[in-house]
Coordinates of C-alpha atoms in Angstrom, one line a residue:
Chain V
D1 CA -29.4 4.0 72.6
I2 CA -27.7 1.0 74.0
V3 CA -29.8 -0.6 76.7
M4 CA -28.0 -2.1 79.6
T5 CA -29.6 -4.8 81.6
Q6 CA -28.4 -6.5 84.9
S7 CA -29.2 -9.7 86.7
P8 CA -30.2 -10.3 89.3
D9 CA -31.9 -7.2 90.7
S10 CA -30.6 -8.1 94.1
L11 CA -28.7 -10.9 95.8
A12 CA -27.8 -11.9 99.3
V13 CA -24.5 -13.8 99.8
S14 CA -22.9 -15.2 103.0
L15 CA -19.7 -13.6 104.1
G16 CA -16.8 -15.1 102.4
E17 CA -18.9 -16.5 99.6
R18 CA -18.8 -15.6 95.9
A19 CA -21.2 -12.9 94.4
T20 CA -21.8 -12.8 90.7
I21 CA -23.5 -10.0 88.8
N22 CA -24.3 -10.2 85.2
C23 CA -24.6 -7.3 82.7
K24 CA -25.9 -7.4 79.1
S25 CA -25.8 -4.7 76.5
S26 CA -28.3 -4.5 73.7
Q27 CA -25.4 -4.2 71.2
S28 CA -21.8 -4.9 71.2
V29 CA -19.5 -2.5 73.1
L30 CA -16.4 -4.0 71.7
Y31 CA -14.5 -1.5 69.6
S32 CA -12.7 -3.6 66.9
S33 CA -10.0 -1.1 66.1
N34 CA -8.4 -1.4 69.6
N35 CA -10.1 -4.6 70.8
K36 CA -11.4 -2.9 73.9
N37 CA -14.8 -3.4 75.6
Y38 CA -16.1 0.0 76.6
L39 CA -17.7 -1.3 79.8
A40 CA -17.2 -0.1 83.4
W41 CA -18.5 -1.3 86.8
Y42 CA -19.2 1.1 89.7
Q43 CA -20.1 0.5 93.3
Q44 CA -22.4 2.9 95.1
K45 CA -22.9 2.7 98.9
P46 CA -25.8 4.6 100.5
G47 CA -25.3 8.3 100.6
Q48 CA -22.1 8.1 98.6
P49 CA -21.2 8.8 95.0
P50 CA -20.4 5.9 92.6
K51 CA -16.9 4.5 92.8
L52 CA -15.1 3.1 89.8
L53 CA -14.2 -0.5 90.3
I54 CA -13.5 -1.9 86.8
Y55 CA -12.9 -0.4 83.3
W56 CA -12.3 -1.8 79.9
A57 CA -14.5 -4.7 81.2
S58 CA -11.7 -6.3 83.1
T59 CA -9.1 -3.8 84.4
R60 CA -9.3 -3.2 88.1
E61 CA -9.0 0.4 89.2
S62 CA -6.1 1.3 91.4
G63 CA -6.8 0.6 95.0
V64 CA -9.7 -1.8 94.4
P65 CA -9.3 -5.1 96.3
D66 CA -8.4 -8.0 94.1
R67 CA -11.5 -9.9 95.2
F68 CA -13.3 -7.8 92.6
S69 CA -12.9 -9.0 89.0
G70 CA -14.6 -8.3 85.7
S71 CA -15.0 -10.5 82.6
G72 CA -16.8 -10.8 79.4
S73 CA -16.8 -9.3 75.9
G74 CA -19.1 -8.0 73.3
T75 CA -22.6 -7.9 74.9
D76 CA -22.2 -10.1 78.0
F77 CA -20.2 -9.2 81.1
T78 CA -19.8 -10.3 84.7
L79 CA -18.6 -8.7 87.9
T80 CA -17.5 -11.2 90.5
I81 CA -16.7 -10.6 94.1
S82 CA -14.8 -13.7 95.0
S83 CA -15.2 -13.5 98.8
L84 CA -17.9 -11.1 100.0
Q85 CA -16.9 -8.8 102.8
A86 CA -19.3 -6.7 104.9
E87 CA -18.0 -3.5 103.3
D88 CA -19.1 -4.8 99.9
V89 CA -22.8 -4.2 100.7
A90 CA -23.7 -1.8 98.0
V91 CA -25.5 -1.3 94.7
Y92 CA -23.4 -2.2 91.6
Y93 CA -23.9 -0.6 88.2
C94 CA -22.5 -1.5 84.8
Q95 CA -22.1 1.3 82.3
Q96 CA -21.2 1.4 78.6
Y97 CA -19.1 4.2 77.2
Y98 CA -19.0 2.9 73.7
T99 CA -21.4 5.4 72.3
T100 CA -23.4 8.4 73.5
P101 CA -25.6 8.5 75.4
F102 CA -23.6 6.6 77.9
T103 CA -26.0 4.3 79.6
F104 CA -26.0 2.5 83.0
G105 CA -27.6 -0.7 84.0
P106 CA -30.4 -0.5 86.6
G107 CA -28.2 -1.7 89.3
T108 CA -27.8 -4.9 91.4
K109 CA -28.1 -4.6 95.2
V110 CA -25.8 -6.8 97.1
D111 CA -26.5 -7.8 100.7
I112 CA -25.3 -10.1 103.4
K113 CA -27.2 -13.3 103.9
Chain J
Q1 CA -5.0 14.2 95.6
V2 CA -7.4 14.3 92.6
Q3 CA -10.8 15.4 93.6
L4 CA -13.9 17.1 92.5
V5 CA -15.7 19.3 95.1
Q6 CA -19.3 20.2 94.4
S7 CA -21.4 23.1 95.8
G8 CA -23.9 22.5 98.6
S9 CA -27.5 21.4 98.5
E10 CA -30.1 23.7 97.0
L11 CA -33.8 24.1 97.7
K12 CA -35.6 25.9 94.9
K13 CA -39.1 26.7 93.9
P14 CA -40.6 25.5 90.6
G15 CA -39.7 27.9 87.8
A16 CA -36.5 29.1 89.5
S17 CA -32.9 28.4 88.3
V18 CA -30.0 26.7 89.9
K19 CA -26.3 26.6 89.2
V20 CA -24.2 23.7 90.6
S21 CA -20.5 24.0 90.7
C22 CA -17.8 21.4 90.5
K23 CA -14.2 22.4 91.4
A24 CA -11.4 20.2 90.3
S25 CA -8.0 19.9 92.1
G26 CA -5.0 17.7 91.9
Y27 CA -4.9 17.5 88.1
T28 CA -4.8 19.8 85.1
F29 CA -8.5 20.6 84.7
T30 CA -8.3 21.3 80.9
N31 CA -6.7 18.0 80.2
Y32 CA -9.8 15.8 81.0
A33 CA -13.4 15.6 80.0
L34 CA -16.0 16.4 82.6
N35 CA -19.3 14.5 82.8
W36 CA -22.6 15.2 84.6
V37 CA -24.8 12.4 86.0
R38 CA -28.2 12.6 87.6
Q39 CA -29.7 10.3 90.2
A40 CA -33.3 10.9 91.1
P41 CA -34.4 9.8 94.6
G42 CA -34.2 6.0 95.0
Q43 CA -33.4 5.6 91.3
G44 CA -30.4 4.6 89.2
L45 CA -27.7 6.7 87.4
E46 CA -28.5 8.8 84.3
W47 CA -25.8 10.3 82.1
M48 CA -26.6 13.9 81.3
G49 CA -23.7 14.7 79.0
W50 CA -20.1 16.0 79.1
I51 CA -18.1 19.1 78.4
N52 CA -14.7 19.4 76.7
T53 CA -12.9 21.4 79.3
N54 CA -10.3 22.5 76.7
T55 CA -12.7 23.8 74.0
G56 CA -15.8 24.4 76.2
N57 CA -17.9 22.4 73.7
P58 CA -20.8 20.6 75.5
T59 CA -22.5 17.4 74.5
Y60 CA -26.0 16.9 76.0
A61 CA -27.9 13.6 76.2
Q62 CA -31.5 13.6 74.9
G63 CA -33.7 14.9 77.6
F64 CA -31.1 17.3 78.8
T65 CA -31.3 19.9 76.1
G66 CA -32.8 23.4 76.4
R67 CA -33.0 23.9 80.1
F68 CA -29.7 22.4 81.0
V69 CA -26.4 24.2 80.4
F70 CA -22.8 23.1 81.0
S71 CA -20.2 25.8 81.4
L72 CA -16.7 26.4 82.6
D73 CA -14.4 28.8 84.3
T74 CA -11.0 27.4 83.6
S75 CA -9.3 30.1 85.6
V76 CA -10.6 28.4 88.8
S77 CA -10.8 24.9 87.4
T78 CA -14.5 24.8 87.8
A79 CA -17.4 23.4 85.8
Y80 CA -21.0 24.4 86.2
L81 CA -24.4 22.9 85.6
Q82 CA -27.2 25.4 85.3
I83 CA -30.8 24.2 85.2
S84 CA -33.5 26.8 84.4
S85 CA -37.3 26.7 84.7
L86 CA -37.0 24.0 87.4
K87 CA -39.6 21.4 87.8
A88 CA -40.4 19.0 90.6
E89 CA -39.0 16.1 88.5
D90 CA -35.6 17.8 88.5
T91 CA -35.3 16.9 92.2
A92 CA -32.2 14.7 92.2
V93 CA -28.6 14.4 93.2
Y94 CA -26.3 15.8 90.5
Y95 CA -22.8 14.4 90.2
C96 CA -19.8 15.7 88.2
A97 CA -17.4 13.0 87.2
R98 CA -14.0 13.1 85.4
G99 CA -13.9 11.5 82.0
G100 CA -11.1 10.7 79.6
P101 CA -8.0 12.6 78.7
L102 CA -8.5 15.1 76.0
G103 CA -6.3 15.0 73.0
T104 CA -7.0 11.3 72.3
A105 CA -9.0 10.2 69.4
N106 CA -12.3 10.0 71.2
P107 CA -11.8 11.8 74.5
G108 CA -15.4 11.7 75.6
Y109 CA -15.7 8.0 75.3
Y110 CA -14.1 6.9 78.6
Y111 CA -14.9 5.7 82.0
M112 CA -15.5 8.1 84.9
D113 CA -12.8 7.6 87.4
V114 CA -13.2 10.5 89.9
W115 CA -16.6 11.7 91.2
G116 CA -17.8 14.6 93.2
K117 CA -19.9 13.9 96.3
G118 CA -22.9 15.1 94.6
T119 CA -25.3 18.1 95.0
T120 CA -28.8 17.5 96.0
V121 CA -31.3 19.8 94.2
T122 CA -34.8 19.8 95.7
V123 CA -37.6 21.5 93.8
S124 CA -40.6 22.1 95.9
S125 CA -43.2 24.9 96.4

């Protein structure tokens, strides 16, 4: 199975400041035939289902604010919130869909400092 | 709009069975894969598997074979998760989530773009 790790476990950022979450996969999730990274990011607020933010590592889902961006390739990925807003308080998960079983990172909790 | 509506919370005794439903609307149900994801209390997300809504063929993650069954009723655009011989450790929120378009080369290998609100299953004597 591909093991997904995330860092940090949690972070507190001031409103308007940048938040950066890292995700690492135990093997590459880059599919060479189409040059796509099979990596998604989800946001989960308390009592709510996960919400898709980013797919193919860097494509923003429709309706997601442009302060959210994804980057990286192969085994190392980053989710950046460029200017943290109060409504961004949540747990963020990365997930690989390169091979089954699809696996999620343990989550990173983002809070306001 | 595209949505997945799940059935309500369940309280079951150990050894009983439960069937969770997930009704799709706003898109052609049989054109997309359907995933199931578990979240134990205070824990992260765990992918249980997916079902091809066109063929009915299920794929189960290790740890979700035997007692867990994915099924469909395409006439009402609904997927089901049945869990038998319930144990206390099955207590969790179960989500259905839309996967990729079927008919592509690897339809199951896709992100999950639409999620149900989740069904809480509590197993307690």
